Coordinates of C-alpha atoms in Angstrom, one line a residue:
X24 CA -31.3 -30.1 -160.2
X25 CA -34.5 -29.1 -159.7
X26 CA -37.5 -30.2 -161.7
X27 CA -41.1 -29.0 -161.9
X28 CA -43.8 -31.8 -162.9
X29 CA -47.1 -30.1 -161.4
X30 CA -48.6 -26.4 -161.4
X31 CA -51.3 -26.8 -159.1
X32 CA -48.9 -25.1 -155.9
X33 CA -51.2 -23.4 -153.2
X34 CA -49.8 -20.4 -152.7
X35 CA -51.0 -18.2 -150.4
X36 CA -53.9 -19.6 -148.7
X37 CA -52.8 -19.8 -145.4
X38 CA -53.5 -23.9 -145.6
X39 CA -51.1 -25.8 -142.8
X40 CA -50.9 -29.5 -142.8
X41 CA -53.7 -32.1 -141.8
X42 CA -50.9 -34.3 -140.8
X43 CA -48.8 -32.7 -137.8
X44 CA -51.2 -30.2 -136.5
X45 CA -51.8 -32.1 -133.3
X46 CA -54.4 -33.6 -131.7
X47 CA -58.0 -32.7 -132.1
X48 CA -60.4 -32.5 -129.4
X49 CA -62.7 -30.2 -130.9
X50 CA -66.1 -31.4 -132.3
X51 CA -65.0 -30.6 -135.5
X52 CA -61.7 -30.1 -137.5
X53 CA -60.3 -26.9 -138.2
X54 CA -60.1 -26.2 -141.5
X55 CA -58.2 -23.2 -141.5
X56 CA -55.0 -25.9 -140.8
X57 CA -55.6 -28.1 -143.2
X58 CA -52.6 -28.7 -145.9
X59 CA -48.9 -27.7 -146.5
X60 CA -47.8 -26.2 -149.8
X61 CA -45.5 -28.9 -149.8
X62 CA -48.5 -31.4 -149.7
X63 CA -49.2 -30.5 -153.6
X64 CA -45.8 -29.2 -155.2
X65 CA -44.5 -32.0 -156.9
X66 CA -41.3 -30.0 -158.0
X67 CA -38.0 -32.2 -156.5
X68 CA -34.5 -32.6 -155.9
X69 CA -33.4 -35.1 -159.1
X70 CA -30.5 -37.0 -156.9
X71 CA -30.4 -39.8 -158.0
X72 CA -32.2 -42.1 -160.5
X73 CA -32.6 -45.6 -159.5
X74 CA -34.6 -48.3 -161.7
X75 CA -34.4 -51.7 -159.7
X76 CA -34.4 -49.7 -155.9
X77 CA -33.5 -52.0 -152.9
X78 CA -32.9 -49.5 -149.4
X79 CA -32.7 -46.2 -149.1
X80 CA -30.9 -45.2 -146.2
X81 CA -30.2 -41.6 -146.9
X82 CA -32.9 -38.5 -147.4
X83 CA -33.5 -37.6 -150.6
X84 CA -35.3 -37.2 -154.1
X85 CA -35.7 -40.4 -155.5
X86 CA -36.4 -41.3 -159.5
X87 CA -37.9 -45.1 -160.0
X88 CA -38.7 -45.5 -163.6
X89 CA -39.4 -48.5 -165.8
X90 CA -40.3 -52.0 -164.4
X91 CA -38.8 -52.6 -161.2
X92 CA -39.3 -56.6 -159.2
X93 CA -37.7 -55.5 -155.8
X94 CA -39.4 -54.0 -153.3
X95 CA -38.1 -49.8 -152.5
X96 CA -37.5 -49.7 -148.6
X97 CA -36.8 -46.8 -147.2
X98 CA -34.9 -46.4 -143.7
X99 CA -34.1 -43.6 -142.8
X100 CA -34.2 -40.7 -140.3
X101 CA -35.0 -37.8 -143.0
X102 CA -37.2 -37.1 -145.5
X103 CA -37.4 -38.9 -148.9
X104 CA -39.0 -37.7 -152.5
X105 CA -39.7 -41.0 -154.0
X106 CA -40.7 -39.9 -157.7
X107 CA -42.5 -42.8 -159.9
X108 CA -42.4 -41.9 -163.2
X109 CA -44.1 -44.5 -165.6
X110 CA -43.0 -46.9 -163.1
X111 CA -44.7 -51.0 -163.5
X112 CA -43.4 -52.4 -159.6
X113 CA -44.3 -56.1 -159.7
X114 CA -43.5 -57.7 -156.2
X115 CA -44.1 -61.0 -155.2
X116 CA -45.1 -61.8 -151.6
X117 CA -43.9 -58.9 -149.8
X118 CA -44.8 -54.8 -150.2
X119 CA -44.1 -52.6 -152.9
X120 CA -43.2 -49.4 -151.2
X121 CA -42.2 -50.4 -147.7
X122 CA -41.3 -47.5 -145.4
X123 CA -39.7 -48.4 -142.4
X124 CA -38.3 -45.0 -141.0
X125 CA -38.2 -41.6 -142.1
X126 CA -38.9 -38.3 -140.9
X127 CA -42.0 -37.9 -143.6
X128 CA -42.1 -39.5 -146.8
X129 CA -43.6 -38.0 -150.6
X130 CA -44.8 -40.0 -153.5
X131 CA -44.7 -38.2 -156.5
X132 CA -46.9 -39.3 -159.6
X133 CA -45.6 -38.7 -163.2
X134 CA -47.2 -40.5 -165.9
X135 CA -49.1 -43.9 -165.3
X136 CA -47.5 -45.9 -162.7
X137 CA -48.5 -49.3 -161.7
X138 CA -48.1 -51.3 -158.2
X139 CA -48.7 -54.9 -158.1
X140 CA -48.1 -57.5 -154.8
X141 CA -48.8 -61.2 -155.5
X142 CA -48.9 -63.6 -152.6
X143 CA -48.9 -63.6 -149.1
X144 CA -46.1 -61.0 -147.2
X145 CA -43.3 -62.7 -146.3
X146 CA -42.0 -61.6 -142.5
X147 CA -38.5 -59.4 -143.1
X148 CA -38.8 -58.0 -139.5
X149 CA -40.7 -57.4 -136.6
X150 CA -43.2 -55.4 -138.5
X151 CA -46.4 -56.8 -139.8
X152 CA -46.3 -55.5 -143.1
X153 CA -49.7 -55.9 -145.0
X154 CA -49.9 -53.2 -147.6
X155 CA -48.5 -52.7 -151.1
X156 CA -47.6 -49.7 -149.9
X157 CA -47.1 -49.4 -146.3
X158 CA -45.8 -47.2 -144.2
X159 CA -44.4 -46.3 -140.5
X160 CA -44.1 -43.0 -141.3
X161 CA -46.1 -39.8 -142.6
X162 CA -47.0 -40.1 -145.8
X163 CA -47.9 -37.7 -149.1
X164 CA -49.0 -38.9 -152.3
X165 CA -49.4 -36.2 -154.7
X166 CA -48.4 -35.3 -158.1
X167 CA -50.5 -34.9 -161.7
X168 CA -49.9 -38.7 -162.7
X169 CA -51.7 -41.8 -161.4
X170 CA -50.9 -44.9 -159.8
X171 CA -52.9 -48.2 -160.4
X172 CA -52.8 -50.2 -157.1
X173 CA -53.6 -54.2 -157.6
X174 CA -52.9 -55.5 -153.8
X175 CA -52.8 -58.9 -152.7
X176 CA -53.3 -57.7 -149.1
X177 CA -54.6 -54.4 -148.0
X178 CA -53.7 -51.4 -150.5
X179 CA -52.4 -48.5 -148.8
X180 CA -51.4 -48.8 -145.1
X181 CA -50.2 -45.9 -143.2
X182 CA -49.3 -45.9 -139.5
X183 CA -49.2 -42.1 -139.1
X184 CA -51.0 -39.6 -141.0
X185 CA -51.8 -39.9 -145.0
X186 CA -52.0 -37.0 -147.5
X187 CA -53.6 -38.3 -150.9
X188 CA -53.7 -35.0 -153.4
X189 CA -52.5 -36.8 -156.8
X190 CA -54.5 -36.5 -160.0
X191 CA -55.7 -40.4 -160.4
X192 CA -55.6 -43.0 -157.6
X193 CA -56.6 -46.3 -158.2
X194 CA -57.0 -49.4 -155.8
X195 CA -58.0 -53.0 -156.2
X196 CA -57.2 -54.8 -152.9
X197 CA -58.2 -58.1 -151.1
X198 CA -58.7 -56.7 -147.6
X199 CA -58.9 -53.2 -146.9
X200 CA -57.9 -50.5 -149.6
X201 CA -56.5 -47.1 -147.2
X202 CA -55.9 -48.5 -143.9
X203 CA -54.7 -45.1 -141.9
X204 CA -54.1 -44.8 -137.9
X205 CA -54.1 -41.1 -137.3
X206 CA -55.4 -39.4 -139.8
X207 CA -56.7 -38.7 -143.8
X208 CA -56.6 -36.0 -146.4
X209 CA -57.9 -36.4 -149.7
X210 CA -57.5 -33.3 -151.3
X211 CA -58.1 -32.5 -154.7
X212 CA -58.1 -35.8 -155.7
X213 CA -60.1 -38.8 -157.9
X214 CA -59.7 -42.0 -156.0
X215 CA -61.2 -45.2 -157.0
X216 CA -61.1 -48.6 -154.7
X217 CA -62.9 -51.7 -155.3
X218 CA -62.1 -54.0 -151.7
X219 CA -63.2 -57.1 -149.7
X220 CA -63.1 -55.3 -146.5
X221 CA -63.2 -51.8 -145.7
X222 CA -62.4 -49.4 -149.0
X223 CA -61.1 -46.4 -146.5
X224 CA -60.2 -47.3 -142.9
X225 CA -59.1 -44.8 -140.2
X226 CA -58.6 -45.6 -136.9
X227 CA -57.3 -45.0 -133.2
X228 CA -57.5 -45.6 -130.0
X229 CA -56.8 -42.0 -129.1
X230 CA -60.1 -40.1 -129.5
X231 CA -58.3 -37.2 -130.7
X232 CA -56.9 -39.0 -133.8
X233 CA -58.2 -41.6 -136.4
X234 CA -60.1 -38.8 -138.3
X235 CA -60.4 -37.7 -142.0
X236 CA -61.1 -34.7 -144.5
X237 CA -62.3 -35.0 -147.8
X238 CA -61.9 -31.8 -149.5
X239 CA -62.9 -31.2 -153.3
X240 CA -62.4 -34.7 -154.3
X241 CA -64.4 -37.5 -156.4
X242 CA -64.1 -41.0 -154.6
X243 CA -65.4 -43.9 -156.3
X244 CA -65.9 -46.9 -153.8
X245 CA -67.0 -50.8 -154.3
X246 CA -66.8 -52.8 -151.5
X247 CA -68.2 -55.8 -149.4
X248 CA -67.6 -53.6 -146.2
X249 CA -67.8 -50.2 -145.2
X250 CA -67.1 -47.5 -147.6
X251 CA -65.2 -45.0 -145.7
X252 CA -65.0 -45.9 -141.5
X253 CA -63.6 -43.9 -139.3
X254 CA -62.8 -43.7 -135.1
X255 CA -62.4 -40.2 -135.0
X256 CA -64.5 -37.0 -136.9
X257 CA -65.4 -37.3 -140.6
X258 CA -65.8 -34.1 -142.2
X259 CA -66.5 -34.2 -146.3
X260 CA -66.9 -31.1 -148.4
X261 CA -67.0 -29.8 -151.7
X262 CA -66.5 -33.4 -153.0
X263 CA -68.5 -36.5 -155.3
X264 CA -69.1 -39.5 -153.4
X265 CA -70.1 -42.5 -155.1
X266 CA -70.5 -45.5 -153.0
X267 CA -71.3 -49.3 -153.2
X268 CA -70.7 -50.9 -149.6
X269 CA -73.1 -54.8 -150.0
X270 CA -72.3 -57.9 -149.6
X271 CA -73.9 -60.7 -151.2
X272 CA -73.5 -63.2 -148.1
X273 CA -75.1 -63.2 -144.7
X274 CA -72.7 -60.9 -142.4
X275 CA -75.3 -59.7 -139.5
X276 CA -72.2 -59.6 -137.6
X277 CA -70.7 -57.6 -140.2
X278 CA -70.6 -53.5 -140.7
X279 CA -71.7 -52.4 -143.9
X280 CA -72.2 -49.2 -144.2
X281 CA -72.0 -46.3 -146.7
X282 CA -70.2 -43.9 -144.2
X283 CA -69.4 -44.6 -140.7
X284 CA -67.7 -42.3 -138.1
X285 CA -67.5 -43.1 -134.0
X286 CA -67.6 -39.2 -133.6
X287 CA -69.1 -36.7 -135.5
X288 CA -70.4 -36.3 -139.4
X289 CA -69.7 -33.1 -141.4
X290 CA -71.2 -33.3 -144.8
X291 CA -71.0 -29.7 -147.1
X292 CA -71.5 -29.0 -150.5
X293 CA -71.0 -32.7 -151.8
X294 CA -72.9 -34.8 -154.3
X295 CA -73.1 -38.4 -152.6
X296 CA -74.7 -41.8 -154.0
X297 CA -74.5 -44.0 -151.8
X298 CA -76.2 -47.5 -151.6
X299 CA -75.7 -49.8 -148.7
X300 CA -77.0 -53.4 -147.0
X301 CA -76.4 -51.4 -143.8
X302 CA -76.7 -47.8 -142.4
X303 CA -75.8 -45.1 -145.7
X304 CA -74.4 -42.6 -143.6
X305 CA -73.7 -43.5 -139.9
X306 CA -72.4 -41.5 -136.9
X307 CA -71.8 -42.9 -133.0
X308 CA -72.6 -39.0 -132.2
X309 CA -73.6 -36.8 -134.4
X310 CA -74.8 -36.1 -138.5
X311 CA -74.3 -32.3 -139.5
X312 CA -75.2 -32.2 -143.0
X313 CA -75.2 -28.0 -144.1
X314 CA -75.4 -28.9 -147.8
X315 CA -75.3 -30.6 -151.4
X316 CA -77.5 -33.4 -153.0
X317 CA -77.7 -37.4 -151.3
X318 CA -79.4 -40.3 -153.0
X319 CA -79.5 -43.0 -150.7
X320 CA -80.7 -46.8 -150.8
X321 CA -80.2 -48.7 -147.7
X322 CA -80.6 -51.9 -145.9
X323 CA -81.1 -50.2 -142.8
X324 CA -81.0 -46.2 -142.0
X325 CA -80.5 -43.7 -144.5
X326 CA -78.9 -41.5 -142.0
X327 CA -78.5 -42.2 -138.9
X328 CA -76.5 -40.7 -135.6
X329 CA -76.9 -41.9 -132.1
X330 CA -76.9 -38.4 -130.9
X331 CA -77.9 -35.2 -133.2
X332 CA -79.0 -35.6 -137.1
X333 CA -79.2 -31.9 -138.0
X334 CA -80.0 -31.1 -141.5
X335 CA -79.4 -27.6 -142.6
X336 CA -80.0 -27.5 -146.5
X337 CA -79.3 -29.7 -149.1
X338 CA -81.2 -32.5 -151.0
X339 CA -81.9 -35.5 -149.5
X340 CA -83.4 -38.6 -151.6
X341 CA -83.8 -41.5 -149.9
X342 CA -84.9 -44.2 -152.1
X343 CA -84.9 -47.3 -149.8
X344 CA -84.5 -47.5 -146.2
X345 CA -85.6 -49.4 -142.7
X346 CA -85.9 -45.8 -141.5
X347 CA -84.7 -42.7 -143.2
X348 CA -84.0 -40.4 -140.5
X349 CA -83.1 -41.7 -137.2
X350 CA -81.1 -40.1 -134.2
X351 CA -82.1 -39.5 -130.5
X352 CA -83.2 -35.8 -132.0
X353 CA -83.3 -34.8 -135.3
X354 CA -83.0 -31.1 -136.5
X355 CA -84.5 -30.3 -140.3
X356 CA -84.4 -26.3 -140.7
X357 CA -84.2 -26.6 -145.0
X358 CA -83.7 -28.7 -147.5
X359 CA -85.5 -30.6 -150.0
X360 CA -85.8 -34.1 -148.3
X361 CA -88.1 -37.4 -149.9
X362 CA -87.9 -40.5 -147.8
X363 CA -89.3 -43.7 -148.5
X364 CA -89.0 -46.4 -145.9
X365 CA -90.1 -49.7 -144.6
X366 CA -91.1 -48.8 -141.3
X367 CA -90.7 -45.7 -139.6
X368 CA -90.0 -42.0 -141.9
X369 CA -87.9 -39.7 -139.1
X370 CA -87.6 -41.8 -135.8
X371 CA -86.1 -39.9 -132.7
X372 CA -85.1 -42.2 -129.9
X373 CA -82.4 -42.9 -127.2
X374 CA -81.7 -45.3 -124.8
X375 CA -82.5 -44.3 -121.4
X376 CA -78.6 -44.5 -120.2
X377 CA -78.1 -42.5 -123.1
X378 CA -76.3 -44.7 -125.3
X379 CA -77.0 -46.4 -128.5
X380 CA -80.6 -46.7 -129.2
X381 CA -82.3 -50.1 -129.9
X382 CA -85.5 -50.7 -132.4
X383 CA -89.0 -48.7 -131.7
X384 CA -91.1 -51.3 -129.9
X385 CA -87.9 -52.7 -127.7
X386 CA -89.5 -50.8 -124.8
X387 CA -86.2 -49.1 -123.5
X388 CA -86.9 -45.5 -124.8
X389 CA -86.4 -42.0 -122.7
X390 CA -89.2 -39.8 -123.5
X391 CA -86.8 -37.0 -121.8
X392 CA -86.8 -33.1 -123.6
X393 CA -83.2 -34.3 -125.3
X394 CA -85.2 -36.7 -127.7
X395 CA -87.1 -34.8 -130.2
X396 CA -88.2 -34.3 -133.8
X397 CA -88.0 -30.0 -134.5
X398 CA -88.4 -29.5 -138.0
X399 CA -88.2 -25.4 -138.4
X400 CA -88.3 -25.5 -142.5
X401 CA -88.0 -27.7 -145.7
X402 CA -90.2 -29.4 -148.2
X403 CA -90.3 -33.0 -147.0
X404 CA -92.1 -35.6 -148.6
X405 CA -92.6 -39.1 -146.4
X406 CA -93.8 -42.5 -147.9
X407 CA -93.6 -44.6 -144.9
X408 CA -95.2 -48.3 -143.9
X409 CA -94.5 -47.6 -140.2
X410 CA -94.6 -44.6 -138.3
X411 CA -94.7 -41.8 -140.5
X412 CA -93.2 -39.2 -137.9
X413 CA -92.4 -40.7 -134.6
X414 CA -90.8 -39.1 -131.7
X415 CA -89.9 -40.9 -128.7
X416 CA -89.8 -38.0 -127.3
X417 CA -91.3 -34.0 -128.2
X418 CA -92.3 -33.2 -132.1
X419 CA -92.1 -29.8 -132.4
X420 CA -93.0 -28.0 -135.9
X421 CA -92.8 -24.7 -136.8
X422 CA -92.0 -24.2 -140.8
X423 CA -91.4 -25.6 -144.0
X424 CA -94.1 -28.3 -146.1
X425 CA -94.1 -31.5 -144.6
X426 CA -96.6 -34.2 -146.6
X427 CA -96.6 -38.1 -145.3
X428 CA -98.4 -40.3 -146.5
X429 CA -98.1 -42.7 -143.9
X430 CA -99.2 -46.8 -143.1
X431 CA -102.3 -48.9 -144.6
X432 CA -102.7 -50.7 -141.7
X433 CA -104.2 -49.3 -137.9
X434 CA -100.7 -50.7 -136.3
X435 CA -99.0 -47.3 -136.5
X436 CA -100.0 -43.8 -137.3
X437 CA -98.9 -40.8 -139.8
X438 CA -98.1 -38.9 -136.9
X439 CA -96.7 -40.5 -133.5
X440 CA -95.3 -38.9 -130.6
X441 CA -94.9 -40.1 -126.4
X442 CA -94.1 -35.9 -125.0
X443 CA -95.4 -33.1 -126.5
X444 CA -96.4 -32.0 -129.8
X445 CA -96.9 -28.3 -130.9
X446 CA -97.6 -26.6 -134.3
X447 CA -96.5 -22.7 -134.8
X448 CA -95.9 -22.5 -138.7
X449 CA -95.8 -24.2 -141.7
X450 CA -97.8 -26.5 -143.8
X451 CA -98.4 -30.3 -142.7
X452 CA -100.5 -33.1 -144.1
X453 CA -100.3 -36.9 -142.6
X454 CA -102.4 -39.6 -144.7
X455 CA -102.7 -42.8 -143.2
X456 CA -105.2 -45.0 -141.3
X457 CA -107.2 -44.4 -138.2
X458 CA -105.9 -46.6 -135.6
X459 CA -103.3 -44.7 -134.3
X460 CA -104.0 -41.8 -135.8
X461 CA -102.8 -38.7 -133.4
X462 CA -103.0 -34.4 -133.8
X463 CA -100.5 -32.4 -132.4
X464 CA -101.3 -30.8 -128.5
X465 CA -100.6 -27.5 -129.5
X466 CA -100.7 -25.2 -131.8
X467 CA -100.7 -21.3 -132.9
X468 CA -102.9 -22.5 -136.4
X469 CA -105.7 -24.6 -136.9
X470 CA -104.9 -28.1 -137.1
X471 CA -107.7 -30.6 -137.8
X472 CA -107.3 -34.7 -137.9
X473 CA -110.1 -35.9 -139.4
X474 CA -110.7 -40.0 -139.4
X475 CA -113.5 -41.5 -141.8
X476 CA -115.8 -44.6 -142.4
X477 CA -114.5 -45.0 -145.6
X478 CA -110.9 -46.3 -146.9
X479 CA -110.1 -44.3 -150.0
X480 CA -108.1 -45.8 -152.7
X481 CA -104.7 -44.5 -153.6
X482 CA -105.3 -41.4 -156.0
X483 CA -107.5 -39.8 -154.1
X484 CA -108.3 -36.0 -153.8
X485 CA -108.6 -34.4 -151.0
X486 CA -109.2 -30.6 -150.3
X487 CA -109.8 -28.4 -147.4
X488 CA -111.6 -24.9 -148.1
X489 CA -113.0 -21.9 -146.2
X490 CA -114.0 -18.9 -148.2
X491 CA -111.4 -20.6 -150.9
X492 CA -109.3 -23.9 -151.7
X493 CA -106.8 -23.9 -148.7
X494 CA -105.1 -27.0 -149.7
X495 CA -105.0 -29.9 -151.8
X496 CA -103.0 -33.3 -152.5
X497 CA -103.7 -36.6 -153.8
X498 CA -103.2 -39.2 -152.0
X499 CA -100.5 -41.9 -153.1
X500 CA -101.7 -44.3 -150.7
X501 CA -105.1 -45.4 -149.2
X502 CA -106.3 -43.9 -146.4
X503 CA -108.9 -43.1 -143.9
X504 CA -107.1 -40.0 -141.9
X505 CA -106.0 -37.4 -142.2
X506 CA -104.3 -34.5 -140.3
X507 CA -104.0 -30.8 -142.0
X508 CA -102.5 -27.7 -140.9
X509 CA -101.6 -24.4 -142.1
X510 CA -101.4 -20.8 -141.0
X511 CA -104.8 -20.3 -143.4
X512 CA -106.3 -22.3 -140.6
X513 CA -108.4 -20.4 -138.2
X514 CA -111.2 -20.6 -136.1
X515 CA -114.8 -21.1 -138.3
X516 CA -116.1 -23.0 -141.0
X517 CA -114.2 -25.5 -143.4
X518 CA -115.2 -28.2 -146.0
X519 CA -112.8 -31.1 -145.8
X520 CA -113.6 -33.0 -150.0
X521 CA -112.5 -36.7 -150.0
X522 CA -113.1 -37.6 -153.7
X523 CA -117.1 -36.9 -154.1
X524 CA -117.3 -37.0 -150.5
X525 CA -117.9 -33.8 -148.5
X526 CA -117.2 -33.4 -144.5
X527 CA -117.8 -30.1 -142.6
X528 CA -116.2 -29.2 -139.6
X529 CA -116.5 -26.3 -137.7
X530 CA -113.4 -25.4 -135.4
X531 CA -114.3 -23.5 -132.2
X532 CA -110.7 -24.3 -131.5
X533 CA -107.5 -24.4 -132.9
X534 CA -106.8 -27.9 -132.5
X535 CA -109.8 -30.0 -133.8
X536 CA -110.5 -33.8 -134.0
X537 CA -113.8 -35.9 -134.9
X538 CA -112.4 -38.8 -133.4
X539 CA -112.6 -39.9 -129.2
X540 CA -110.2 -42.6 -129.6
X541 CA -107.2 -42.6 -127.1
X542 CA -104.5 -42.1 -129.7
X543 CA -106.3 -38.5 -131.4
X544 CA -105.5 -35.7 -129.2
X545 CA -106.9 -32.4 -130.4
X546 CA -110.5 -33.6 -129.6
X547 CA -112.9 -34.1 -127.4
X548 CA -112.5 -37.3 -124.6
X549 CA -108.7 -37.9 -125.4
X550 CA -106.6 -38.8 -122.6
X551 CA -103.2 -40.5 -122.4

């Protein structure tokens, strides 16, 4: 007999499945093969209705209602619909869903069903079963009901690909709560996970597996680990992230981050919170993030990627960080992006070989024409107590508003750069102190740095005017620098206004400076 228990079927949509569409060597995953219909119809073949389940050797449509204290085992070569309806499983020291075999495997959810382990796992066979619901086989949870996971070991383990698109998924485990070896889907889907170690796992030793696609789903994370880690790509879109990866105990040895991923980032049109003692969002490659709203507080990096960080549009808020921005280059084209960090704002940096990059200072940085800062467009805002802006490399800016208000000390500048440094649009203002205060090298609009004799308090005015009021801003911080550009800038007269203070400088050039120290290209006497 066939029974319907869920109206959300895709039809139509030309969506294949995550799991089985092969390896991917691609830099990122292709969407267009994402799901099978299959994947969210939770309509089935009632066979057989079985209340205290021991093995099932045959494929089939399974019904497990009521409380069951024996563990369901599948073994089998075919597929198997195991439907919990308003199920309470209760197993002590071993898993409660244990798939051995099978050709693919479906959970459906009807109602509110519970899954309890207690204990350590006893060993039943050469397996090392560790999950109260593990699996050997691909596996789809889906259906309009919820499950309640309370694990004494890990929550979910899957050694082949895992499909979560159910209404409500909830997971309290001890060690790690989805542990997956070739890939994840969340589709559709609210899933909340509270775990000691990592909350979502995936990982593999092939380089074309151990990735994972979030697509329109809310995930609710605690954890003393990282939120969601991955081997492979990590691609998230159209989805709520809310993540809590600390740990109250010393773990330098320990990752805890946000979101990690040893290949590349896709973040789209997702609405993340995501506080961390580590990294917030972390990438081994590279961080593509195209859209949606972030509000990040982190130990270390807000976003970080050892290769590219690229930053399309969205809103970033960084609210605590080591650095906000880091990768080896870093793109910003739009966006509305505030950053507040403890040393430097938007580092670019790599390692000489290439690889992973150490801390600014550690003296191993290539100042090749791969490492760079471009930012082409956005309103950034930078309250930094390093380095405002600091490229290893080439800065490059040629759009958008970009205001830092940069250190109170003369041990590192607003702006700070080892290549080049050109101007050719925009609007830029760096606040800070005089030490190592630098202009850019060139530039298509006037640019002046101006350095004074006296500190100004935070809450300062200042204003540059020609003919009119060019620009103004007050000044969060104390200072006695500053660097302004804009297209309005052009050869002649200006009067630079510092509180009751008035400074005029004439620019005979683009590219002006009233300072001769070493660090303020722009002006007369520098030299590197």
């Amino acid at each position: 007999m066939k029974k319907k228990i869920f109206n959300g079927l895709l039809i139509g949509l030309g969506l294949v499945a995550l799991v089985g569409c092969g390896k991917n060597n691609s830099s990122s995953i292709d969407k267009s093969s994402l799901i099978k219909s299959e994947d969210v119809d939770s309509s089935y073949d009632e066979d057989a209705i079985i209340y205290d389940a021991t093995k099932i050797t045959t494929g089939g449509s399974y019904i497990i209602e009521g409380d069951v204290t024996n563990s369901i085992i599948v073994d089998c070569d075919d597929e198997v619909t195991l439907v919990l309806n308003n199920t309470n499983i209760s197993i002590s020291e071993f898993s409660g869903i244990y798939i051995k075999d099978a050709k693919k495997v479906y959970i459906n959810l009807v109602g509110e069903n519970t899954l309890t382990t207690t204990g350590d796992y006893a060993a039943i066979d050469d397996n090392k079963v560790d999950g109260a619901i593990f699996s050997k086989s691909d596996l789809t949870i889906k259906g309009e009901g919820s499950l309640n996971i309370n694990s004494s070991l890990h929550g979910i383990v899957c050694k082949d690909n895992l499909v979560i698109s159910s209404n409500y998924l909830s997971i309290k485990a001890t060690k790690k709560g989805i542990d997956v070896n070739d890939s994840f889907l969340a589709y559709q889907t609210e899933i909340e996970i509270d775990s000691n170690t990592d909350a979502i796992h995936v990982e593999n030793d092939d380089t074309a597996l151990g990735y994972a696609y979030l697509d329109n789903s809310t995930i609710k994370i605690i954890t003393t680990r990282d939120g969601i880690s991955t081997s492979g790509l990590l691609e998230i879109e159209n989805s709520s992230l809310d993540i809590n990866a600390n740990s109250t105990t010393s773990l330098s040895s320990e990752s805890i981050k946000g979101i990690k991923a040893g290949s590349n980032i896709t973040l789209s049109n997702t609405i993340a919170n995501i506080t961390s003692s580590d990294d917030a969002i972390h990438s081994n490659n590279n961080v593509t993030i195209n859209s949606g709203e972030y509000t990040i507080s982190s130990g270390d990096d807000g976003i970080h990627a050892d290769n590219s960080l690229v930053i399309n549009d969205g809103s970033i808020n960084i609210l605590k960080s080591y650095e906000g921005l880091e990768g080896k280059n870093v793109e910003i084209n739009s966006g509305e992006i505030s950053i507040i960090s403890s040393d430097d704002g938007i580092n670019a940096a790599g390692g000489n070989d290439g690889s992973s990059f150490n801390r600014p200072g550690a003296n191993n940085f290539s100042t090749s024409s791969d490492v760079y800062i471009n930012i082409n467009g956005g309103n950034i805002i930078i309250d930094a107590s390093g380095d405002g802006i600091d490229s290893n490399g080439n800065l490059n800016v040629s759009g958008g508003k970009v205001i830092v208000y940069g250190p109170t000390n003369n041990g590192d500048g607003a702006l700070d750069y080892d290549g080049t440094a050109s101007i050719t649009g925009g609007i830029l203002c760096a606040i800070g102190y005089s030490g190592m205060a630098m202009n850019f090298k060139t530039s298509t609009q006037g640019s002046i740095l101006y350095n004074t004799n006296t500190t100004y308090k935070a809450g300062t005015k200042i204003s540059l005017s020609g003919s009119d009021e060019i620009f103004s801003i007050t000044s969060k911080k104390a200072f006695n620098s500053v660097v302004i550009s804009s297209k309005d800038i052009a050869l002649g007269s200006y009067t630079l206004t510092i509180n009751t203070d008035s400074y005029t400088i004439n620019l005979t050039s683009l590219l002006y400076s009233n300072s001769t120290g070493v660090f303020n290209p722009g002006g007369p006497g520098f030299h590197r």
